[in-house]
Short mmCIF file of C-alpha atoms and ligand atoms in Angstrom, two decimals:
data_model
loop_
_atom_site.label_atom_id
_atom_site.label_comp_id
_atom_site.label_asym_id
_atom_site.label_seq_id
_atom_site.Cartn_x
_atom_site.Cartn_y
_atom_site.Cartn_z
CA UNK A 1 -52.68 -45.39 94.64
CA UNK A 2 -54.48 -48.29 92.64
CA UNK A 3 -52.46 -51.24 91.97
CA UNK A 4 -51.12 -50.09 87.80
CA UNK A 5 -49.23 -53.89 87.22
CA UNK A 6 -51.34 -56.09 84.65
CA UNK A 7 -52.05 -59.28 86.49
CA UNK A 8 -50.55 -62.39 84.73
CA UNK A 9 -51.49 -66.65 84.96
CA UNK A 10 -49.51 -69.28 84.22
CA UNK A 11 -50.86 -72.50 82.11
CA UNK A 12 -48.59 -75.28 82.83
CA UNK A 13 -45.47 -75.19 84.96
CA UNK A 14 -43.45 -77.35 83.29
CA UNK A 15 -39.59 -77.23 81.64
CA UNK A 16 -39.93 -73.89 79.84
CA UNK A 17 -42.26 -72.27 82.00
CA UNK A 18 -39.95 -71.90 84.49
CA UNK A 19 -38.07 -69.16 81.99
CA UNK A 20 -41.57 -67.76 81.64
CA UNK A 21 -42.84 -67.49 85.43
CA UNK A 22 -39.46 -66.12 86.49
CA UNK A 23 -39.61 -63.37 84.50
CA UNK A 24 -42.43 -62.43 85.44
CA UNK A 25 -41.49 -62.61 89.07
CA UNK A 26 -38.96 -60.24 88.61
CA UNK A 27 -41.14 -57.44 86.44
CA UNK A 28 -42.41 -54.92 88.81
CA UNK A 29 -45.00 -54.06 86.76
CA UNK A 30 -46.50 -57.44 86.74
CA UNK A 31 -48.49 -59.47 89.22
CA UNK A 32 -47.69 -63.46 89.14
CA UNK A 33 -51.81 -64.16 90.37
CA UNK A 34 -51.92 -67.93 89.47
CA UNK A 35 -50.12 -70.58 87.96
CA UNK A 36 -52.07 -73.69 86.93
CA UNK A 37 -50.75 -77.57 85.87
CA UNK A 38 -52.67 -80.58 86.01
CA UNK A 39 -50.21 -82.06 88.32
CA UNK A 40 -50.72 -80.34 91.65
CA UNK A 41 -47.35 -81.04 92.64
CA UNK A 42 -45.91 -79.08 89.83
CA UNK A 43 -48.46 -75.84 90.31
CA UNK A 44 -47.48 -75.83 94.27
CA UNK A 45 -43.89 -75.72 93.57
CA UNK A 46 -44.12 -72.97 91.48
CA UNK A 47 -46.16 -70.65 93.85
CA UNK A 48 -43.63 -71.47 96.19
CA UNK A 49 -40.56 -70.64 93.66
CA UNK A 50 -41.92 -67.93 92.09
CA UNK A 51 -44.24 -66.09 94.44
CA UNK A 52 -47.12 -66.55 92.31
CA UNK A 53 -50.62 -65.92 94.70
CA UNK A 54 -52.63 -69.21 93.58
CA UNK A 55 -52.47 -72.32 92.74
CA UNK A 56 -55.17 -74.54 90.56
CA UNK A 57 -54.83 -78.17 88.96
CA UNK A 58 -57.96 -76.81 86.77
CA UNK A 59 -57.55 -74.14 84.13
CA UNK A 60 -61.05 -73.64 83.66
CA UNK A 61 -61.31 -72.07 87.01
CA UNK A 62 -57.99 -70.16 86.82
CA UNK A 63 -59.11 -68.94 83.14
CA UNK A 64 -62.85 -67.66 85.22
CA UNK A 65 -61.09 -65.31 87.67
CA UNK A 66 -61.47 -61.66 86.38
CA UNK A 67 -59.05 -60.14 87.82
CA UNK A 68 -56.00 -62.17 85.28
CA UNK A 69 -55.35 -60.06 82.49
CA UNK A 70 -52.95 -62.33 80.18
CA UNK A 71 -51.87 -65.69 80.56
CA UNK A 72 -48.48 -67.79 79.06
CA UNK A 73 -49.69 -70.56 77.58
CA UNK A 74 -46.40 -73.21 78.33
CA UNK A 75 -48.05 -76.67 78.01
CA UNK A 76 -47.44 -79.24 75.23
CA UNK A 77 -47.70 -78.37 71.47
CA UNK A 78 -51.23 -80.12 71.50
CA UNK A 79 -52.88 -77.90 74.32
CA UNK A 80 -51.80 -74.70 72.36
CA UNK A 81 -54.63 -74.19 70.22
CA UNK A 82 -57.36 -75.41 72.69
CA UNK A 83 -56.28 -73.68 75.45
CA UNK A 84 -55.40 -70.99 74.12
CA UNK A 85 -58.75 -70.36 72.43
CA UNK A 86 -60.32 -70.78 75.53
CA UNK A 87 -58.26 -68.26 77.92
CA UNK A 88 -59.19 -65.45 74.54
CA UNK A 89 -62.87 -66.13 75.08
CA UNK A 90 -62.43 -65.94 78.70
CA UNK A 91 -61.11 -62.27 78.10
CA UNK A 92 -57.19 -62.95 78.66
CA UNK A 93 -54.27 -61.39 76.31
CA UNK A 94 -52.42 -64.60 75.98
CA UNK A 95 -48.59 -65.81 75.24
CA UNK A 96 -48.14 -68.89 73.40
CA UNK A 97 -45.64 -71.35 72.86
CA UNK A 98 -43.90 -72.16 69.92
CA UNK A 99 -45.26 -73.81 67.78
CA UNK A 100 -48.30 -72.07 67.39
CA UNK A 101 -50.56 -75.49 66.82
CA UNK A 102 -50.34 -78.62 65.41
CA UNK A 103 -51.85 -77.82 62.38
CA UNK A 104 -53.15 -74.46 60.04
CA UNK A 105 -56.84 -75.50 60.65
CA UNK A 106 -55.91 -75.09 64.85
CA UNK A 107 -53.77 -71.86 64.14
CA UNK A 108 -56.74 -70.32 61.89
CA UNK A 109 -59.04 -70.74 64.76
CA UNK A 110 -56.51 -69.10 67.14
CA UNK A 111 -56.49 -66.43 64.53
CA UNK A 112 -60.20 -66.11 64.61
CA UNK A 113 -60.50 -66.33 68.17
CA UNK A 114 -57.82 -63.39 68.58
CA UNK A 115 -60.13 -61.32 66.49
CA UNK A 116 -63.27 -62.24 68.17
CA UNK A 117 -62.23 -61.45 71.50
CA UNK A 118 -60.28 -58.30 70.59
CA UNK A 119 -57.70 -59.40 73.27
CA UNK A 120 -54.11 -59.64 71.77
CA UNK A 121 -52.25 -63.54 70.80
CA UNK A 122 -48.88 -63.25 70.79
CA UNK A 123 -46.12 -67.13 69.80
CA UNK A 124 -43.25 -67.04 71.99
CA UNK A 125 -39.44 -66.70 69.98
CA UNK A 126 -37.47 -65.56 73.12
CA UNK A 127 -34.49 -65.43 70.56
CA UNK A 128 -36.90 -62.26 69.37
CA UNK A 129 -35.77 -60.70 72.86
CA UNK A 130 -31.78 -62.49 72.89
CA UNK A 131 -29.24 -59.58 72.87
CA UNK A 132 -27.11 -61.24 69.78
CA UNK A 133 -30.60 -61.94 68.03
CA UNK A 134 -31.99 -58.20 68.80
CA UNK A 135 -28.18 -56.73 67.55
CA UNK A 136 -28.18 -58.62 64.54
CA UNK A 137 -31.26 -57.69 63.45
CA UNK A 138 -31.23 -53.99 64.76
CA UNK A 139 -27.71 -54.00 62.12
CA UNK A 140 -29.84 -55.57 59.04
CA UNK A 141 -32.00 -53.33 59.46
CA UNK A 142 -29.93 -50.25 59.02
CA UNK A 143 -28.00 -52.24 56.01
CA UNK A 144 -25.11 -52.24 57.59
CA UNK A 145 -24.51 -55.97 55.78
CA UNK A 146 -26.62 -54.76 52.81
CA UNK A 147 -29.01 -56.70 51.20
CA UNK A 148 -29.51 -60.47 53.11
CA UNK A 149 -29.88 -62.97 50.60
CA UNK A 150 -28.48 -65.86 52.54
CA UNK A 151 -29.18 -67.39 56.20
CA UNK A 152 -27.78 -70.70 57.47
CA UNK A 153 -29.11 -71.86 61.04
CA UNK A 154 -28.43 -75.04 62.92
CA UNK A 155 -30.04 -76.17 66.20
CA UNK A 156 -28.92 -78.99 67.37
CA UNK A 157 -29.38 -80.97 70.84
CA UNK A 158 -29.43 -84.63 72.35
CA UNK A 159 -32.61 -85.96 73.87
CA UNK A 160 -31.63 -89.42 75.75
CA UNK A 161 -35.16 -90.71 75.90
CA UNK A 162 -37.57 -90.80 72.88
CA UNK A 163 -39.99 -91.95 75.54
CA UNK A 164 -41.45 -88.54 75.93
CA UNK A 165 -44.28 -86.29 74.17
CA UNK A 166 -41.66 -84.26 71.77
CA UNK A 167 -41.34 -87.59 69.89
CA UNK A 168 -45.50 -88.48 70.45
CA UNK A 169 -46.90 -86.76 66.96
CA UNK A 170 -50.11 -86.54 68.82
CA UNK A 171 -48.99 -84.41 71.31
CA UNK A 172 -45.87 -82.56 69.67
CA UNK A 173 -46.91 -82.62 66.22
CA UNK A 174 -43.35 -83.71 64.79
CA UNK A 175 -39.80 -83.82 65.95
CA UNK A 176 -36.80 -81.54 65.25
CA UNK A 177 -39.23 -79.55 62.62
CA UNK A 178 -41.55 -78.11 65.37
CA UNK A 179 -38.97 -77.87 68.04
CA UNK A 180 -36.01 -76.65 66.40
CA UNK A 181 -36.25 -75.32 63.26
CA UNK A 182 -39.47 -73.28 64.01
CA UNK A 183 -37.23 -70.88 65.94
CA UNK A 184 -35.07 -70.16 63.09
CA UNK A 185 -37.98 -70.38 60.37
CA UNK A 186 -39.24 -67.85 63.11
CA UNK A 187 -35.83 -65.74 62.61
CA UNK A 188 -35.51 -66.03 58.97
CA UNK A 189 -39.23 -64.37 58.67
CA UNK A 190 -38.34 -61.80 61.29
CA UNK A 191 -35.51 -60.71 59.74
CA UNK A 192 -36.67 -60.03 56.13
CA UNK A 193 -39.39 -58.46 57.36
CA UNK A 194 -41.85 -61.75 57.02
CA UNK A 195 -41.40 -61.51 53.08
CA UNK A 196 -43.63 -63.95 51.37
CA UNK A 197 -42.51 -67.55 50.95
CA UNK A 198 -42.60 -68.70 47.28
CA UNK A 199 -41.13 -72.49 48.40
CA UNK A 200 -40.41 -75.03 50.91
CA UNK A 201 -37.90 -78.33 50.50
CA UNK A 202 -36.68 -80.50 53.20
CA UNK A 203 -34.95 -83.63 53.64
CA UNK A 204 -35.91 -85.01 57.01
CA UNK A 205 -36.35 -88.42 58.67
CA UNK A 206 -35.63 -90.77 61.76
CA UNK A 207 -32.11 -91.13 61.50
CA UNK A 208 -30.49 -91.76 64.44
CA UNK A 209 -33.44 -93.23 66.81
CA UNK A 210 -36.41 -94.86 67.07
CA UNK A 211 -38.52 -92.17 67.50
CA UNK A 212 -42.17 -91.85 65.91
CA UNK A 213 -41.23 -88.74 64.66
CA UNK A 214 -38.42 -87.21 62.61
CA UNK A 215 -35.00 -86.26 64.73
CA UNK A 216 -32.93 -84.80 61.78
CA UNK A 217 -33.75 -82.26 59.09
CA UNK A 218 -32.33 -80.02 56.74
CA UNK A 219 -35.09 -77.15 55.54
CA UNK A 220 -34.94 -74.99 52.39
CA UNK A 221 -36.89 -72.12 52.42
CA UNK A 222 -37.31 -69.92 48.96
CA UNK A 223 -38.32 -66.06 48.92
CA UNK A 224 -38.08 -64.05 45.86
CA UNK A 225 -34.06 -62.04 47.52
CA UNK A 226 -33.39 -64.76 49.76
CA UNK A 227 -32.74 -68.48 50.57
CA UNK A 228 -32.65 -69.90 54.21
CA UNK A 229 -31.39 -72.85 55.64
CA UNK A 230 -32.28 -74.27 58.51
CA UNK A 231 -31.48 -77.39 59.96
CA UNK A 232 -31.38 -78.78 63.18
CA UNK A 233 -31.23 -82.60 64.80
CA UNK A 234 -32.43 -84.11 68.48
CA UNK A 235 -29.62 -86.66 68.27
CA UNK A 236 -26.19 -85.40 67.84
CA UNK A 237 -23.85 -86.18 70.27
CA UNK A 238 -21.01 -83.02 70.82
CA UNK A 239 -19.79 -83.70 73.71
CA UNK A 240 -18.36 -80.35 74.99
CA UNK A 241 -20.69 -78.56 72.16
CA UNK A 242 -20.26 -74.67 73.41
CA UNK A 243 -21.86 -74.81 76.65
CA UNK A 244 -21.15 -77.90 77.27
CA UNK A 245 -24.55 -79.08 77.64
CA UNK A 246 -24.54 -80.51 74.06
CA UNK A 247 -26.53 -77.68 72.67
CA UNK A 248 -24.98 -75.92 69.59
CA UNK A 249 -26.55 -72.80 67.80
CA UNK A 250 -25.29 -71.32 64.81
CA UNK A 251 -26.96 -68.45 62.40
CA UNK A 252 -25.08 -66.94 60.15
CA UNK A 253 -26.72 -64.11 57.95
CA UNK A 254 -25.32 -63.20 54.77
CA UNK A 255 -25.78 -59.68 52.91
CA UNK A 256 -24.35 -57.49 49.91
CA UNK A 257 -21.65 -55.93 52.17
CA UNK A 258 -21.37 -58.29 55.22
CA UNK A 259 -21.60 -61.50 57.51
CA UNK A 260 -23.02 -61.45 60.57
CA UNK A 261 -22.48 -64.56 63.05
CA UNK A 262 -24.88 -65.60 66.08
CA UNK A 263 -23.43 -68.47 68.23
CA UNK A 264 -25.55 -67.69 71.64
CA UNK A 265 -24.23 -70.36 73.72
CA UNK A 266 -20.47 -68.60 72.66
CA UNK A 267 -18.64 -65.73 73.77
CA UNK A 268 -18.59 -63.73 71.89
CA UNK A 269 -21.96 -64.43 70.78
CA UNK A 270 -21.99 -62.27 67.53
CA UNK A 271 -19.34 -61.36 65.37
CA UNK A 272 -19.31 -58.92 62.30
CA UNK A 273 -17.67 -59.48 58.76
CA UNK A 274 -17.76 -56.24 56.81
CA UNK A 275 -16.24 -55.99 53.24
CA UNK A 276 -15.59 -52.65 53.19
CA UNK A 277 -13.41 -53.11 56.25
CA UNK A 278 -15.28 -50.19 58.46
CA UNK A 279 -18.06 -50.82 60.98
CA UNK A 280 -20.78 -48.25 61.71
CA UNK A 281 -19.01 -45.67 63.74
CA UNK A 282 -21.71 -46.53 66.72
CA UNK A 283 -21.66 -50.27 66.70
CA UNK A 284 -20.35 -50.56 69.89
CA UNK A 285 -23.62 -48.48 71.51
CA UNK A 286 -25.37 -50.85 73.98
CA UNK A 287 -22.18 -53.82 73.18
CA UNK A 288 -21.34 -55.11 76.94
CA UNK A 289 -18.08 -54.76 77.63
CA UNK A 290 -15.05 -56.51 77.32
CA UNK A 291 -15.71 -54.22 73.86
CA UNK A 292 -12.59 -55.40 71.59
CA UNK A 293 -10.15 -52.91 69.72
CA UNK A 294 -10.70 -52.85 65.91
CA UNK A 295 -9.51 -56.00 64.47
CA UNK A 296 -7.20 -55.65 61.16
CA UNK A 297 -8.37 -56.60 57.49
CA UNK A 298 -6.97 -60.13 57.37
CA UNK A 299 -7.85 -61.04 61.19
CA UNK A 300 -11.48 -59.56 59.79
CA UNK A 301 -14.25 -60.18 62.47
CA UNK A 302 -15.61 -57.36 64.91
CA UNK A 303 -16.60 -59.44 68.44
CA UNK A 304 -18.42 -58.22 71.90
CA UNK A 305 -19.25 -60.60 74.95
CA UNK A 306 -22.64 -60.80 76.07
CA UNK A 307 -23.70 -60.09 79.48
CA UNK A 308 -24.88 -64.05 80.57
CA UNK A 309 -27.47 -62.24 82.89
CA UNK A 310 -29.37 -60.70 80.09
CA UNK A 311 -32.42 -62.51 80.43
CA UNK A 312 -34.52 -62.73 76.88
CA UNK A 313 -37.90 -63.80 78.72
CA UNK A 314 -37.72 -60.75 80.86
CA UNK A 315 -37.56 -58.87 77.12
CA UNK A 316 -40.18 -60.70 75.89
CA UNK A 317 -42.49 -60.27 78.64
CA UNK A 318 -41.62 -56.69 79.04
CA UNK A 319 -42.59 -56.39 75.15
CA UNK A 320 -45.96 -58.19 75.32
CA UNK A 321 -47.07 -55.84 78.69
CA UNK A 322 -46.45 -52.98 76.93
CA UNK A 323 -48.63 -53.71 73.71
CA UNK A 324 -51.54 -54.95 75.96
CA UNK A 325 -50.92 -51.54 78.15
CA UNK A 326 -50.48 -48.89 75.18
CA UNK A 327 -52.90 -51.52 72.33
CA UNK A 328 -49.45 -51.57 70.21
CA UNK A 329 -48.90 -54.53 68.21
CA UNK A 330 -47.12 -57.36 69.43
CA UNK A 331 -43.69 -58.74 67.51
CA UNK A 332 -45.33 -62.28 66.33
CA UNK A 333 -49.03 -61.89 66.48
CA UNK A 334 -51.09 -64.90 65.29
CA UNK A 335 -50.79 -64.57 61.38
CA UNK A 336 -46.42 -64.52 62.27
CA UNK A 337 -47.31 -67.66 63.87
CA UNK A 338 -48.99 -68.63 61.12
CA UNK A 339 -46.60 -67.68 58.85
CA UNK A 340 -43.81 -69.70 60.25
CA UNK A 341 -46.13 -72.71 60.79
CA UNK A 342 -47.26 -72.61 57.30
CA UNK A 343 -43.47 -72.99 56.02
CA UNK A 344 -42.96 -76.34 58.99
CA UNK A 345 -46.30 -77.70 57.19
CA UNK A 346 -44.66 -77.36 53.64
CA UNK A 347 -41.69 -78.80 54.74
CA UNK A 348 -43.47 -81.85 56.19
CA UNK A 349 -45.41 -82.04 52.81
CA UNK A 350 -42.09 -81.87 50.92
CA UNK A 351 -40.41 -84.33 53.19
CA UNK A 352 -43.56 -87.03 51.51
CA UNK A 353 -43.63 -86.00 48.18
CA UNK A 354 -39.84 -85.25 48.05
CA UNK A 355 -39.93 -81.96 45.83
CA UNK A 356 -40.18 -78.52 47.07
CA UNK A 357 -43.71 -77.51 47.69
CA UNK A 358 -45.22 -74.11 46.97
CA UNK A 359 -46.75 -71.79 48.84
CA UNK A 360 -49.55 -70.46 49.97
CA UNK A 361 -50.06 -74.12 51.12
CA UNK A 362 -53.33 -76.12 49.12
CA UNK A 363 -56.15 -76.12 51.90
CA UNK A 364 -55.95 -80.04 51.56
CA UNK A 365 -52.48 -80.13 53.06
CA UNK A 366 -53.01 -77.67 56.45
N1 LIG B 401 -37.06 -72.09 74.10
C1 LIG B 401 -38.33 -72.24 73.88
O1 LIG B 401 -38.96 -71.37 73.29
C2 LIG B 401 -38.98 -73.49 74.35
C3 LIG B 401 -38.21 -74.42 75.05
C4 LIG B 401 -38.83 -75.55 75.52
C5 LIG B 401 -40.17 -75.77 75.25
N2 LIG B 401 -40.88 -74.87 74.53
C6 LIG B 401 -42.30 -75.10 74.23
O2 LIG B 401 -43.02 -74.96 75.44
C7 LIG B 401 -44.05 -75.92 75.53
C8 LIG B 401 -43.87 -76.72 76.81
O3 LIG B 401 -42.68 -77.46 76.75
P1 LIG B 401 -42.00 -78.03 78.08
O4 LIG B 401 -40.76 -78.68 77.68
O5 LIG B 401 -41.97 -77.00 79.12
O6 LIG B 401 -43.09 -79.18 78.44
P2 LIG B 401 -43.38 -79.85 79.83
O7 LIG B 401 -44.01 -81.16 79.53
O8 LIG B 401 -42.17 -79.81 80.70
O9 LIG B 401 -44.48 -78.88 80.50
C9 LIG B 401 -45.83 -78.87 80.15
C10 LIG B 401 -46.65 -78.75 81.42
O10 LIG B 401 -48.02 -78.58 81.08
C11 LIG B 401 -48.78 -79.28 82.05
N3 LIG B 401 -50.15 -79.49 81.56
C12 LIG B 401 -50.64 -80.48 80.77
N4 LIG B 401 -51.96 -80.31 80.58
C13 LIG B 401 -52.33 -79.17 81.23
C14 LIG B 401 -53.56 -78.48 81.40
N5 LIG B 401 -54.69 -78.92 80.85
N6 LIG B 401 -53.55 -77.37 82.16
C15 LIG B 401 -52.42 -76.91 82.74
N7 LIG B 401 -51.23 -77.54 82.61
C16 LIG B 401 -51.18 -78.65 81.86
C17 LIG B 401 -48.00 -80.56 82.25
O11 LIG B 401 -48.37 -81.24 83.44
C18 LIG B 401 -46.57 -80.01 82.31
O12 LIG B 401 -46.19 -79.66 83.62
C19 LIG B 401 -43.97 -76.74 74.26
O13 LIG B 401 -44.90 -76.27 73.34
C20 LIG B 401 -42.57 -76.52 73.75
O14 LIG B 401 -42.50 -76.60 72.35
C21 LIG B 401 -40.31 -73.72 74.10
#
């Protein structure tokens, strides 16, 4: 029988990548063909780790092979749109890092491209694919918190060095804006159904380094039912924050009738606050066990642990195969990207002018 798996390439094998070309080790219905970095070193090691077939310090000639169907696009925020672009014109579906570009003139031409080449673009949130993530937004969804009109994210982290390209604007684009909050701008959008933004404040700057770039930020986002607010900083120091490898996440999602807590790097990772003191009768469908007995009024709070092996790039992957194999549309095409770019650009333009900035965003300012 003819080989049915849809034959996947790898651009850069760097930090994240690795979550990427795992996954797709492990998907039976996926090929690992090639994996490409400009540092040979870096592309050997990963044919090695992950099985993939080849191995090339050029893209170009990766991208020219016919027989690669998508690619994951993993390098540096500045080699998004450009490569990207390219590996659509060469024919390839492709996966893309978040953020999309490093500007709404490069993510326009992504756009374009996409169309052009009838091949599908699809910006990496793996928190999309996260089982707390998915579960939270599978329960606002079916109102079981009511109407959100309130979301409050922090991402928080602490990078040593500011001697690397997060914190070069040419390559990264900005600091904790593009690498933190876009994930939760990303969330927000996702779930309220990518409503449209009416306006964007944020208070950001270079607070506790010297980096070119801002490391803290706090990130208003406006839309006609809701208000969002994300913040996030590269340079606080938790020691023992949750996993204990000073990374803390925190969403919590307010609605008419409910709370709902995400703290991934927690167990349990998602808790749910109901008013009315009764939780769907199948809320604990597809919980992982320990599954814990109902919890009275005044102790309120309805917890399940997380299986630590679910994998959210396996999800993700999974996800983008199918649309390519049944032509279904993917979860954050280009115009999500867009979309969540658009509101990073607004707060970058309210972090100059200081007042909140409304949206669509003037052409002058993408
Ligand atoms: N959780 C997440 O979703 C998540 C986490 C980390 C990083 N990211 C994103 O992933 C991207 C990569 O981040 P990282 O930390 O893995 O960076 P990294 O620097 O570790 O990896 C980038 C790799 O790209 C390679 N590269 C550079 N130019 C290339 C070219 N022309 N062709 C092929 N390879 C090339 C580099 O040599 C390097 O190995 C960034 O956009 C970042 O924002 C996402």
């Amino acid at each position: 029988m003819a080989d049915q798996r849809l034959r996947a390439g790898v651009i850069g094998c760097g930090g994240i990548s690795n979550s990427h070309t795992k996954a797709l080790s492990l998907m039976p219905e996926v090929n690992l063909v090639a994996v490409s970095d400009i540092d040979e070193s870096r592309a050997r090691a990963f044919v090695e780790q992950y099985g993939a077939e080849h191995a090339y310090t050029n893209v170009d000639e990766m991208l020219a092979r016919d027989d690669i169907d998508f690619v994951v696009n993993a390098t540096a925020n500045n080699l998004h749109a450009p490569l990207s672009i390219k590996a659509l014109e060469a024919g390839k579906h492709v996966l893309v890092q978040k953020p999309m570009a490093l500007t709404l003139v490069e993510a326009d031409a992504m756009i374009a491209a996409e169309k052009r080449s009838g091949k599908k673009l699809m910006v990496s949130f793996f928190e999309f694919f996260h089982p707390a993530f998915k579960r939270a937004k599978e329960l606002v969804d079916r109102g079981a918190i009511g109407d959100v009109f309130f979301v409050k994210a922090i991402m928080a982290w602490y990078t040593p060095s500011t001697d690397v390209w997060r914190f070069d604007p040419k390559i990264s684009g900005g600091g904790i804006l593009m690498d933190g909050h876009v994930h939760h701008v990303a969330y927000f959008l996702h779930l309220l159904g990518d409503p449209v933004v009416e306006s964007v404040y944020s208070e950001h700057g270079t607070l506790n380094s010297d980096a070119r770039v801002e490391d803290t930020g706090v990130t208003l986002i406006r839309t006609s039912r809701a208000i969002g607010e994300i913040s996030g900083s590269n340079r606080v120091l938790e020691p023992n924050a949750q996993n204990g490898r000073l990374f803390k996440e925190w969403i919590e999602i307010s609605g008419s009738k409910g709370t709902i807590h995400i703290r991934p790097t927690e167990r349990p990772s998602l808790r749910v606050f109901l008013n009315d003191g009764e939780l769907p009768e199948d809320l604990s469908g597809g919980w992982i066990a320990p599954r814990l007995e109902w919890v009275p009024f005044h102790e309120r709070g309805r917890s399940a642990h997380f299986n630590p092996e679910e994998d959210p790039w396996v999800g993700e992957h999974r996800h983008f195969v199918e649309c390519i194999r049944e032509d279904k549309p993917v979860i954050s095409n280009g115009q999500f990207g867009r979309n969540v770019l658009e509101v990073l650009m607004a707060g970058y333009q309210s972090g100059r002018e200081r007042r909140a900035i409304p949206l669509p965003l003037a052409a002058v300012a993408r």
